[in-house]
Short mmCIF file of N, CA and C in Angstrom, two decimals:
data_model
loop_
_atom_site.label_atom_id
_atom_site.label_comp_id
_atom_site.label_asym_id
_atom_site.label_seq_id
_atom_site.Cartn_x
_atom_site.Cartn_y
_atom_site.Cartn_z
N MET S 1 -9.51 -31.00 -18.57
CA MET S 1 -8.21 -30.79 -17.96
C MET S 1 -7.84 -29.31 -18.16
N ASP S 2 -7.38 -28.67 -17.11
CA ASP S 2 -6.99 -27.26 -17.26
C ASP S 2 -5.61 -27.18 -17.92
N SER S 3 -5.30 -26.00 -18.47
CA SER S 3 -4.09 -25.84 -19.26
C SER S 3 -2.82 -26.01 -18.42
N LYS S 4 -2.82 -25.56 -17.19
CA LYS S 4 -1.62 -25.71 -16.36
C LYS S 4 -1.27 -27.19 -16.18
N LYS S 5 -2.26 -27.99 -15.83
CA LYS S 5 -2.02 -29.42 -15.66
C LYS S 5 -1.59 -30.05 -16.99
N ALA S 6 -2.26 -29.65 -18.07
CA ALA S 6 -1.92 -30.19 -19.40
C ALA S 6 -0.47 -29.89 -19.76
N PHE S 7 -0.03 -28.65 -19.56
CA PHE S 7 1.34 -28.30 -19.93
C PHE S 7 2.37 -28.92 -18.99
N ASP S 8 2.02 -29.15 -17.74
CA ASP S 8 2.92 -29.89 -16.85
C ASP S 8 3.14 -31.29 -17.41
N ILE S 9 2.06 -31.93 -17.85
CA ILE S 9 2.17 -33.28 -18.43
C ILE S 9 2.94 -33.24 -19.75
N ILE S 10 2.61 -32.29 -20.60
CA ILE S 10 3.29 -32.17 -21.90
C ILE S 10 4.80 -32.00 -21.71
N TYR S 11 5.21 -31.08 -20.86
CA TYR S 11 6.64 -30.83 -20.68
C TYR S 11 7.34 -32.01 -20.00
N ASP S 12 6.64 -32.69 -19.10
CA ASP S 12 7.22 -33.91 -18.50
C ASP S 12 7.46 -34.97 -19.57
N LEU S 13 6.50 -35.15 -20.47
CA LEU S 13 6.65 -36.15 -21.54
C LEU S 13 7.74 -35.74 -22.53
N LEU S 14 7.85 -34.47 -22.84
CA LEU S 14 8.88 -34.00 -23.77
C LEU S 14 10.28 -34.14 -23.20
N GLU S 15 10.40 -34.01 -21.89
CA GLU S 15 11.71 -34.08 -21.25
C GLU S 15 12.12 -35.50 -20.88
N ALA S 16 11.19 -36.42 -20.81
CA ALA S 16 11.50 -37.80 -20.42
C ALA S 16 12.26 -38.50 -21.54
N ASN S 17 13.25 -39.26 -21.17
CA ASN S 17 14.01 -40.06 -22.13
C ASN S 17 13.52 -41.50 -22.05
N GLU S 18 12.35 -41.72 -22.55
CA GLU S 18 11.73 -43.05 -22.46
C GLU S 18 11.96 -43.82 -23.76
N ASN S 19 11.75 -45.12 -23.69
CA ASN S 19 11.88 -45.97 -24.88
C ASN S 19 10.63 -45.98 -25.74
N ASP S 20 9.57 -45.38 -25.25
CA ASP S 20 8.30 -45.45 -25.98
C ASP S 20 7.94 -44.12 -26.65
N ASN S 21 8.94 -43.47 -27.23
CA ASN S 21 8.74 -42.22 -27.94
C ASN S 21 9.06 -42.43 -29.43
N TYR S 22 8.20 -41.89 -30.28
CA TYR S 22 8.28 -42.17 -31.71
C TYR S 22 8.03 -40.91 -32.52
N TYR S 23 8.30 -41.01 -33.81
CA TYR S 23 7.93 -39.94 -34.73
C TYR S 23 7.36 -40.56 -35.99
N ILE S 24 6.62 -39.74 -36.71
CA ILE S 24 5.99 -40.17 -37.96
C ILE S 24 6.85 -39.62 -39.10
N ASP S 25 7.19 -40.49 -40.04
CA ASP S 25 8.05 -40.08 -41.15
C ASP S 25 7.41 -40.52 -42.47
N PHE S 26 7.87 -39.92 -43.55
CA PHE S 26 7.31 -40.24 -44.86
C PHE S 26 8.14 -41.26 -45.63
N THR S 27 9.31 -41.65 -45.09
CA THR S 27 10.11 -42.71 -45.71
C THR S 27 10.53 -43.73 -44.66
N PRO S 28 10.84 -44.94 -45.09
CA PRO S 28 11.26 -45.97 -44.13
C PRO S 28 12.72 -45.82 -43.69
N PHE S 29 13.46 -44.88 -44.27
CA PHE S 29 14.87 -44.69 -43.92
C PHE S 29 15.14 -43.21 -43.70
N THR S 30 16.30 -42.92 -43.13
CA THR S 30 16.69 -41.54 -42.86
C THR S 30 17.72 -41.11 -43.89
N PHE S 31 17.53 -39.93 -44.44
CA PHE S 31 18.45 -39.41 -45.45
C PHE S 31 19.71 -38.87 -44.79
N SER S 32 20.86 -39.25 -45.33
CA SER S 32 22.12 -38.72 -44.82
C SER S 32 22.88 -38.00 -45.93
N ASN S 33 22.34 -37.97 -47.11
CA ASN S 33 22.97 -37.35 -48.26
C ASN S 33 22.97 -35.84 -48.11
N LYS S 34 24.08 -35.20 -48.43
CA LYS S 34 24.18 -33.74 -48.33
C LYS S 34 23.27 -33.04 -49.33
N LYS S 35 22.86 -33.73 -50.36
CA LYS S 35 21.97 -33.15 -51.37
C LYS S 35 20.51 -33.27 -50.97
N TYR S 36 20.25 -33.65 -49.73
CA TYR S 36 18.88 -33.81 -49.26
C TYR S 36 18.08 -32.52 -49.39
N PHE S 37 18.74 -31.37 -49.32
CA PHE S 37 18.05 -30.08 -49.42
C PHE S 37 17.20 -30.00 -50.69
N GLU S 38 17.72 -30.49 -51.81
CA GLU S 38 16.98 -30.48 -53.08
C GLU S 38 15.70 -31.32 -52.96
N LEU S 39 15.82 -32.50 -52.36
CA LEU S 39 14.66 -33.36 -52.16
C LEU S 39 13.67 -32.69 -51.20
N GLU S 40 14.18 -32.09 -50.14
CA GLU S 40 13.32 -31.43 -49.16
C GLU S 40 12.49 -30.32 -49.82
N GLU S 41 13.11 -29.53 -50.69
CA GLU S 41 12.38 -28.48 -51.41
C GLU S 41 11.29 -29.08 -52.29
N PHE S 42 11.60 -30.17 -52.97
CA PHE S 42 10.62 -30.84 -53.81
C PHE S 42 9.46 -31.37 -52.97
N LEU S 43 9.77 -32.01 -51.86
CA LEU S 43 8.72 -32.55 -50.98
C LEU S 43 7.85 -31.43 -50.42
N ASP S 44 8.48 -30.32 -50.03
CA ASP S 44 7.70 -29.19 -49.52
C ASP S 44 6.71 -28.69 -50.57
N LYS S 45 7.15 -28.66 -51.79
CA LYS S 45 6.29 -28.15 -52.87
C LYS S 45 5.20 -29.14 -53.27
N HIS S 46 5.51 -30.43 -53.31
CA HIS S 46 4.59 -31.41 -53.88
C HIS S 46 3.99 -32.41 -52.89
N TYR S 47 4.53 -32.49 -51.67
CA TYR S 47 4.10 -33.56 -50.78
C TYR S 47 3.56 -33.08 -49.44
N LYS S 48 3.91 -31.88 -49.05
CA LYS S 48 3.55 -31.41 -47.71
C LYS S 48 2.04 -31.40 -47.47
N LYS S 49 1.26 -31.02 -48.46
CA LYS S 49 -0.21 -31.02 -48.30
C LYS S 49 -0.72 -32.44 -48.06
N CYS S 50 -0.14 -33.39 -48.76
CA CYS S 50 -0.52 -34.79 -48.59
C CYS S 50 -0.14 -35.27 -47.19
N PHE S 51 1.05 -34.91 -46.73
CA PHE S 51 1.49 -35.27 -45.38
C PHE S 51 0.54 -34.68 -44.34
N SER S 52 0.17 -33.43 -44.52
CA SER S 52 -0.75 -32.76 -43.59
C SER S 52 -2.09 -33.48 -43.55
N LYS S 53 -2.58 -33.87 -44.70
CA LYS S 53 -3.86 -34.59 -44.78
C LYS S 53 -3.78 -35.90 -43.99
N LYS S 54 -2.68 -36.61 -44.13
CA LYS S 54 -2.51 -37.89 -43.44
C LYS S 54 -2.37 -37.70 -41.94
N VAL S 55 -1.64 -36.68 -41.52
CA VAL S 55 -1.49 -36.39 -40.09
C VAL S 55 -2.84 -36.00 -39.49
N LYS S 56 -3.63 -35.24 -40.23
CA LYS S 56 -4.98 -34.89 -39.73
C LYS S 56 -5.82 -36.14 -39.54
N PHE S 57 -5.75 -37.08 -40.47
CA PHE S 57 -6.50 -38.33 -40.33
C PHE S 57 -6.07 -39.07 -39.06
N ILE S 58 -4.77 -39.15 -38.84
CA ILE S 58 -4.25 -39.83 -37.65
C ILE S 58 -4.70 -39.10 -36.39
N ALA S 59 -4.54 -37.79 -36.37
CA ALA S 59 -4.93 -37.00 -35.19
C ALA S 59 -6.41 -37.14 -34.90
N PHE S 60 -7.25 -37.03 -35.92
CA PHE S 60 -8.70 -37.13 -35.71
C PHE S 60 -9.09 -38.54 -35.25
N SER S 61 -8.42 -39.55 -35.78
CA SER S 61 -8.68 -40.92 -35.33
C SER S 61 -8.34 -41.08 -33.86
N ILE S 62 -7.24 -40.48 -33.44
CA ILE S 62 -6.84 -40.55 -32.04
C ILE S 62 -7.85 -39.82 -31.16
N ILE S 63 -8.25 -38.61 -31.54
CA ILE S 63 -9.14 -37.85 -30.64
C ILE S 63 -10.54 -38.44 -30.57
N TYR S 64 -10.93 -39.21 -31.57
CA TYR S 64 -12.25 -39.85 -31.51
C TYR S 64 -12.19 -41.26 -30.93
N ASN S 65 -10.99 -41.80 -30.77
CA ASN S 65 -10.85 -43.13 -30.19
C ASN S 65 -10.47 -43.09 -28.71
N TYR S 66 -9.89 -41.98 -28.27
CA TYR S 66 -9.42 -41.84 -26.91
C TYR S 66 -9.97 -40.55 -26.30
N LYS S 67 -10.11 -40.54 -24.99
CA LYS S 67 -10.43 -39.28 -24.30
C LYS S 67 -9.21 -38.39 -24.49
N SER S 68 -9.43 -37.20 -25.05
CA SER S 68 -8.29 -36.38 -25.42
C SER S 68 -8.49 -34.91 -25.06
N TYR S 69 -7.36 -34.21 -25.03
CA TYR S 69 -7.29 -32.78 -24.72
C TYR S 69 -6.31 -32.17 -25.72
N ILE S 70 -6.65 -31.02 -26.26
CA ILE S 70 -5.82 -30.43 -27.32
C ILE S 70 -5.46 -28.99 -26.96
N PHE S 71 -4.16 -28.70 -27.00
CA PHE S 71 -3.68 -27.37 -26.65
C PHE S 71 -2.64 -26.90 -27.64
N LEU S 72 -2.72 -25.63 -28.01
CA LEU S 72 -1.67 -25.01 -28.80
C LEU S 72 -0.46 -24.79 -27.91
N ASP S 73 0.72 -24.87 -28.50
CA ASP S 73 1.93 -24.62 -27.74
C ASP S 73 1.97 -23.16 -27.32
N THR S 74 2.51 -22.89 -26.15
CA THR S 74 2.53 -21.52 -25.63
C THR S 74 3.88 -20.84 -25.80
N ASN S 75 4.81 -21.46 -26.50
CA ASN S 75 6.16 -20.91 -26.62
C ASN S 75 6.33 -19.89 -27.74
N SER S 76 5.29 -19.59 -28.47
CA SER S 76 5.40 -18.65 -29.59
C SER S 76 5.38 -17.21 -29.09
N ALA S 77 6.30 -16.40 -29.59
CA ALA S 77 6.37 -14.99 -29.19
C ALA S 77 5.12 -14.23 -29.65
N GLU S 78 4.67 -14.55 -30.85
CA GLU S 78 3.48 -13.91 -31.40
C GLU S 78 2.49 -14.99 -31.85
N PRO S 79 1.66 -15.45 -30.93
CA PRO S 79 0.72 -16.52 -31.29
C PRO S 79 -0.24 -16.09 -32.39
N ILE S 80 -0.44 -16.98 -33.34
CA ILE S 80 -1.33 -16.68 -34.45
C ILE S 80 -2.80 -16.82 -34.05
N TYR S 81 -3.04 -17.60 -33.01
CA TYR S 81 -4.40 -17.79 -32.48
C TYR S 81 -4.42 -17.38 -31.00
N PRO S 82 -4.22 -16.11 -30.70
CA PRO S 82 -4.13 -15.71 -29.28
C PRO S 82 -5.38 -16.02 -28.47
N ASN S 83 -6.53 -16.00 -29.10
CA ASN S 83 -7.78 -16.29 -28.38
C ASN S 83 -7.95 -17.78 -28.07
N LEU S 84 -7.11 -18.63 -28.64
CA LEU S 84 -7.20 -20.07 -28.39
C LEU S 84 -6.11 -20.57 -27.44
N MET S 85 -5.24 -19.68 -27.01
CA MET S 85 -4.15 -20.08 -26.12
C MET S 85 -4.71 -20.49 -24.76
N ASN S 86 -4.10 -21.52 -24.19
CA ASN S 86 -4.47 -22.04 -22.86
C ASN S 86 -5.91 -22.52 -22.78
N LYS S 87 -6.47 -22.91 -23.92
CA LYS S 87 -7.82 -23.47 -23.94
C LYS S 87 -7.77 -24.87 -24.56
N ASP S 88 -8.58 -25.76 -24.04
CA ASP S 88 -8.70 -27.10 -24.61
C ASP S 88 -9.50 -26.97 -25.91
N LEU S 89 -8.89 -27.33 -27.02
CA LEU S 89 -9.49 -27.17 -28.34
C LEU S 89 -10.25 -28.41 -28.81
N ARG S 90 -10.44 -29.37 -27.94
CA ARG S 90 -11.05 -30.64 -28.33
C ARG S 90 -12.40 -30.47 -29.00
N ASN S 91 -13.17 -29.48 -28.60
CA ASN S 91 -14.52 -29.34 -29.13
C ASN S 91 -14.72 -28.11 -30.02
N ILE S 92 -13.65 -27.65 -30.68
CA ILE S 92 -13.82 -26.47 -31.55
C ILE S 92 -14.33 -26.84 -32.94
N GLY S 93 -14.41 -28.11 -33.24
CA GLY S 93 -14.88 -28.56 -34.55
C GLY S 93 -13.73 -29.01 -35.42
N LEU S 94 -14.01 -30.01 -36.24
CA LEU S 94 -12.95 -30.59 -37.08
C LEU S 94 -12.44 -29.63 -38.14
N ASP S 95 -13.30 -28.81 -38.71
CA ASP S 95 -12.82 -27.87 -39.73
C ASP S 95 -11.81 -26.89 -39.16
N LYS S 96 -12.10 -26.34 -37.99
CA LYS S 96 -11.18 -25.38 -37.35
C LYS S 96 -9.89 -26.10 -36.93
N LEU S 97 -10.04 -27.29 -36.37
CA LEU S 97 -8.86 -28.05 -35.96
C LEU S 97 -8.00 -28.43 -37.18
N ALA S 98 -8.64 -28.80 -38.26
CA ALA S 98 -7.91 -29.13 -39.50
C ALA S 98 -7.14 -27.92 -40.00
N SER S 99 -7.75 -26.76 -39.92
CA SER S 99 -7.09 -25.53 -40.33
C SER S 99 -5.86 -25.24 -39.47
N ILE S 100 -5.97 -25.47 -38.18
CA ILE S 100 -4.84 -25.25 -37.27
C ILE S 100 -3.71 -26.23 -37.58
N ILE S 101 -4.04 -27.50 -37.80
CA ILE S 101 -3.01 -28.50 -38.13
C ILE S 101 -2.33 -28.14 -39.44
N ASP S 102 -3.10 -27.72 -40.43
CA ASP S 102 -2.50 -27.27 -41.70
C ASP S 102 -1.52 -26.12 -41.45
N LYS S 103 -1.90 -25.19 -40.60
CA LYS S 103 -1.03 -24.04 -40.29
C LYS S 103 0.29 -24.52 -39.67
N MET S 104 0.20 -25.50 -38.76
CA MET S 104 1.41 -26.01 -38.12
C MET S 104 2.34 -26.65 -39.16
N ILE S 105 1.77 -27.48 -40.03
CA ILE S 105 2.58 -28.25 -40.97
C ILE S 105 2.96 -27.43 -42.21
N LEU S 106 2.00 -26.82 -42.86
CA LEU S 106 2.26 -26.15 -44.12
C LEU S 106 3.01 -24.84 -43.97
N ASP S 107 2.72 -24.12 -42.90
CA ASP S 107 3.36 -22.82 -42.71
C ASP S 107 4.49 -22.85 -41.69
N ASN S 108 4.88 -24.06 -41.26
CA ASN S 108 5.99 -24.22 -40.31
C ASN S 108 5.79 -23.34 -39.08
N TYR S 109 4.65 -23.49 -38.45
CA TYR S 109 4.32 -22.61 -37.34
C TYR S 109 4.05 -23.36 -36.05
N SER S 110 4.81 -23.14 -35.03
CA SER S 110 4.56 -23.55 -33.66
C SER S 110 4.26 -25.05 -33.51
N ALA S 111 3.32 -25.40 -32.59
CA ALA S 111 3.01 -26.81 -32.33
C ALA S 111 1.62 -26.95 -31.73
N LEU S 112 1.04 -28.12 -31.98
CA LEU S 112 -0.26 -28.50 -31.41
C LEU S 112 -0.04 -29.78 -30.62
N ASN S 113 -0.54 -29.81 -29.40
CA ASN S 113 -0.38 -30.95 -28.50
C ASN S 113 -1.71 -31.66 -28.30
N ILE S 114 -1.73 -32.95 -28.56
CA ILE S 114 -2.92 -33.76 -28.31
C ILE S 114 -2.57 -34.77 -27.23
N LEU S 115 -3.10 -34.54 -26.05
CA LEU S 115 -2.94 -35.49 -24.95
C LEU S 115 -4.09 -36.48 -25.04
N PHE S 116 -3.80 -37.78 -24.88
CA PHE S 116 -4.88 -38.75 -24.90
C PHE S 116 -4.64 -39.84 -23.87
N ARG S 117 -5.75 -40.24 -23.24
CA ARG S 117 -5.69 -41.27 -22.20
C ARG S 117 -5.40 -42.61 -22.83
N ASN S 118 -4.44 -43.30 -22.25
CA ASN S 118 -3.94 -44.57 -22.74
C ASN S 118 -3.97 -45.51 -21.54
N GLY S 119 -5.15 -46.05 -21.24
CA GLY S 119 -5.31 -46.84 -20.02
C GLY S 119 -5.18 -45.93 -18.82
N ASN S 120 -4.23 -46.23 -17.95
CA ASN S 120 -3.99 -45.38 -16.77
C ASN S 120 -2.94 -44.30 -17.04
N SER S 121 -2.41 -44.26 -18.23
CA SER S 121 -1.39 -43.28 -18.60
C SER S 121 -1.96 -42.24 -19.54
N ILE S 122 -1.16 -41.22 -19.79
CA ILE S 122 -1.51 -40.21 -20.79
C ILE S 122 -0.40 -40.20 -21.82
N SER S 123 -0.79 -40.25 -23.08
CA SER S 123 0.15 -40.18 -24.20
C SER S 123 0.03 -38.81 -24.85
N LEU S 124 1.00 -38.50 -25.70
CA LEU S 124 1.03 -37.20 -26.37
C LEU S 124 1.33 -37.39 -27.85
N MET S 125 0.50 -36.77 -28.68
CA MET S 125 0.82 -36.60 -30.10
C MET S 125 1.12 -35.12 -30.25
N ARG S 126 2.31 -34.81 -30.72
CA ARG S 126 2.74 -33.42 -30.86
C ARG S 126 3.02 -33.14 -32.33
N ILE S 127 2.25 -32.23 -32.90
CA ILE S 127 2.40 -31.85 -34.30
C ILE S 127 3.14 -30.52 -34.30
N GLU S 128 4.39 -30.57 -34.71
CA GLU S 128 5.21 -29.36 -34.74
C GLU S 128 5.29 -28.85 -36.17
N ASP S 129 6.06 -27.82 -36.34
CA ASP S 129 6.18 -27.21 -37.67
C ASP S 129 6.77 -28.19 -38.69
N SER S 130 6.26 -28.09 -39.87
CA SER S 130 6.71 -28.88 -41.02
C SER S 130 6.41 -30.38 -40.84
N TYR S 131 7.42 -31.24 -40.99
CA TYR S 131 7.21 -32.69 -40.96
C TYR S 131 7.42 -33.31 -39.58
N ASP S 132 7.51 -32.51 -38.55
CA ASP S 132 7.83 -33.02 -37.22
C ASP S 132 6.56 -33.37 -36.44
N THR S 133 6.24 -34.65 -36.42
CA THR S 133 5.09 -35.14 -35.66
C THR S 133 5.58 -36.29 -34.79
N TYR S 134 5.36 -36.15 -33.48
CA TYR S 134 5.89 -37.09 -32.49
C TYR S 134 4.76 -37.70 -31.68
N ILE S 135 5.05 -38.89 -31.15
CA ILE S 135 4.10 -39.55 -30.24
C ILE S 135 4.91 -40.08 -29.06
N PHE S 136 4.46 -39.72 -27.86
CA PHE S 136 5.18 -40.04 -26.63
C PHE S 136 4.33 -40.89 -25.70
N ASN S 137 5.01 -41.79 -24.99
CA ASN S 137 4.44 -42.53 -23.87
C ASN S 137 3.31 -43.48 -24.27
N LEU S 138 3.62 -44.42 -25.14
CA LEU S 138 2.63 -45.41 -25.55
C LEU S 138 2.87 -46.74 -24.84
N SER S 139 1.80 -47.38 -24.42
CA SER S 139 1.90 -48.74 -23.93
C SER S 139 2.13 -49.66 -25.13
N ASP S 140 2.54 -50.89 -24.88
CA ASP S 140 2.76 -51.83 -25.98
C ASP S 140 1.48 -52.05 -26.79
N LYS S 141 0.35 -52.16 -26.11
CA LYS S 141 -0.93 -52.38 -26.77
C LYS S 141 -1.29 -51.19 -27.66
N GLU S 142 -1.12 -49.99 -27.14
CA GLU S 142 -1.46 -48.79 -27.91
C GLU S 142 -0.46 -48.55 -29.03
N LYS S 143 0.79 -48.96 -28.82
CA LYS S 143 1.80 -48.82 -29.86
C LYS S 143 1.38 -49.56 -31.12
N VAL S 144 0.84 -50.76 -30.96
CA VAL S 144 0.36 -51.55 -32.10
C VAL S 144 -0.77 -50.82 -32.81
N LYS S 145 -1.72 -50.29 -32.05
CA LYS S 145 -2.87 -49.58 -32.65
C LYS S 145 -2.42 -48.33 -33.41
N ILE S 146 -1.55 -47.55 -32.78
CA ILE S 146 -1.08 -46.31 -33.41
C ILE S 146 -0.24 -46.63 -34.64
N LYS S 147 0.62 -47.64 -34.55
CA LYS S 147 1.43 -48.04 -35.71
C LYS S 147 0.52 -48.46 -36.87
N ASP S 148 -0.53 -49.24 -36.57
CA ASP S 148 -1.48 -49.65 -37.62
C ASP S 148 -2.13 -48.43 -38.27
N LEU S 149 -2.48 -47.46 -37.47
CA LEU S 149 -3.10 -46.23 -37.97
C LEU S 149 -2.14 -45.47 -38.89
N ILE S 150 -0.90 -45.37 -38.48
CA ILE S 150 0.12 -44.68 -39.28
C ILE S 150 0.42 -45.46 -40.56
N ASP S 151 0.55 -46.78 -40.45
CA ASP S 151 0.76 -47.63 -41.63
C ASP S 151 -0.39 -47.46 -42.62
N HIS S 152 -1.60 -47.40 -42.11
CA HIS S 152 -2.79 -47.24 -42.95
C HIS S 152 -2.69 -45.99 -43.83
N GLN S 153 -2.01 -44.97 -43.33
CA GLN S 153 -1.85 -43.72 -44.08
C GLN S 153 -0.61 -43.71 -44.98
N GLY S 154 0.09 -44.83 -45.02
CA GLY S 154 1.28 -44.92 -45.88
C GLY S 154 2.48 -44.18 -45.31
N LEU S 155 2.48 -43.95 -44.01
CA LEU S 155 3.59 -43.29 -43.35
C LEU S 155 4.32 -44.32 -42.48
N PHE S 156 5.41 -43.89 -41.85
CA PHE S 156 6.25 -44.80 -41.10
C PHE S 156 6.38 -44.36 -39.65
N PHE S 157 6.29 -45.33 -38.76
CA PHE S 157 6.34 -45.14 -37.31
C PHE S 157 7.74 -45.49 -36.87
N LYS S 158 8.53 -44.47 -36.47
CA LYS S 158 9.93 -44.69 -36.15
C LYS S 158 10.24 -44.32 -34.70
N LYS S 159 11.12 -45.07 -34.11
CA LYS S 159 11.56 -44.81 -32.74
C LYS S 159 12.45 -43.56 -32.73
N LEU S 160 12.21 -42.71 -31.74
CA LEU S 160 13.06 -41.51 -31.58
C LEU S 160 14.47 -41.91 -31.16
#
């Protein structure tokens, strides 16, 4: 898939207000406490690497289970990987892809988009900076599979 078509699909999925959009979280509930900042600092220091490892497992499971296309987000003013922009990264190797995912999560940098065929539809896993990982446009059947994969990693699959 060429990058123009991929980004048309990505932006359509990001803008759609569908019921089948989810995010991956590290707790089963949402924090509303004003002191959450203290916990967030602790998690960044002690848990973020673990979260990144789990997201990589989920992402790699998706790309090896589904026909997929992977693109770095193009909205960064100064891309850290300029030579990889507008290229499908599906076949760059797991070590390089793991390094890019770590950069997105650990260094709070930009986003990585994984488009994957879901029957006749295309779904999106979007790994943004820090703990923001989203999944868009899942069929009911695929929702069960993806939820099982996320549960397997000890994370939580929540509706947006």
